[in-house]
Amino acid sequence: FDDGINHGYVTSGSDAKRYRQQLVEKSARDTQNLVQRELKSLGLSYDADAERELREFLAMMDDPKPKAPDTDAGLQRRPKL
């Protein structure tokens, strides 16, 4: 396939994860292109906020671990004696 995705035998968990991410990214790009074409056919303009949201989603896919809140924010630790 000439779609920018490395198709083939997946040999490890990290390869499988990357392959899934590539499929999600391709699906997101395809969906974005479809929406842009449909909006254009309706005479509507493309929304820049949608582009930003898509970029945030793709960035989240690159780093899917949620960030833990900083529970020590504003607290001072006592010095060790």
Tab-separated table of C-alpha atoms in Angstrom, residues 42-72:
chain	number	residue	atom	x	y	z
A	42	LEU	CA	-21.478	23.109	0.586
A	43	GLY	CA	-19.795	26.475	0.124
A	44	LEU	CA	-18.600	26.622	3.731
A	45	SER	CA	-15.119	27.478	4.929
A	46	TYR	CA	-12.805	25.214	6.885
A	47	ASP	CA	-12.673	25.795	10.640
A	48	ALA	CA	-9.180	26.404	12.061
A	49	ASP	CA	-10.363	25.217	15.501
A	50	ALA	CA	-10.978	21.765	14.047
A	51	GLU	CA	-7.384	21.723	12.783
A	52	ARG	CA	-6.115	22.608	16.262
A	53	GLU	CA	-8.251	19.897	17.877
A	54	LEU	CA	-6.968	17.327	15.404
A	55	ARG	CA	-3.363	18.284	16.153
A	56	GLU	CA	-4.032	17.984	19.902
A	57	PHE	CA	-5.588	14.558	19.358
A	58	LEU	CA	-2.622	13.351	17.318
A	59	ALA	CA	-0.211	14.717	19.936
A	60	MET	CA	-2.146	12.826	22.602
A	61	MET	CA	-1.805	9.649	20.517
A	62	ASP	CA	1.976	10.114	20.526
A	63	ASP	CA	1.919	10.449	24.348
A	64	PRO	CA	-1.209	8.617	25.563
A	65	LYS	CA	-0.201	8.620	29.245
A	66	PRO	CA	-2.303	11.177	31.122
A	67	LYS	CA	-0.300	13.630	33.148
A	68	ALA	CA	-0.802	13.203	36.870
A	69	PRO	CA	-1.761	16.386	38.682
A	70	ASP	CA	0.996	17.934	40.763
A	71	THR	CA	-0.347	17.256	44.261
A	72	ASP	CA	2.668	18.912	45.889
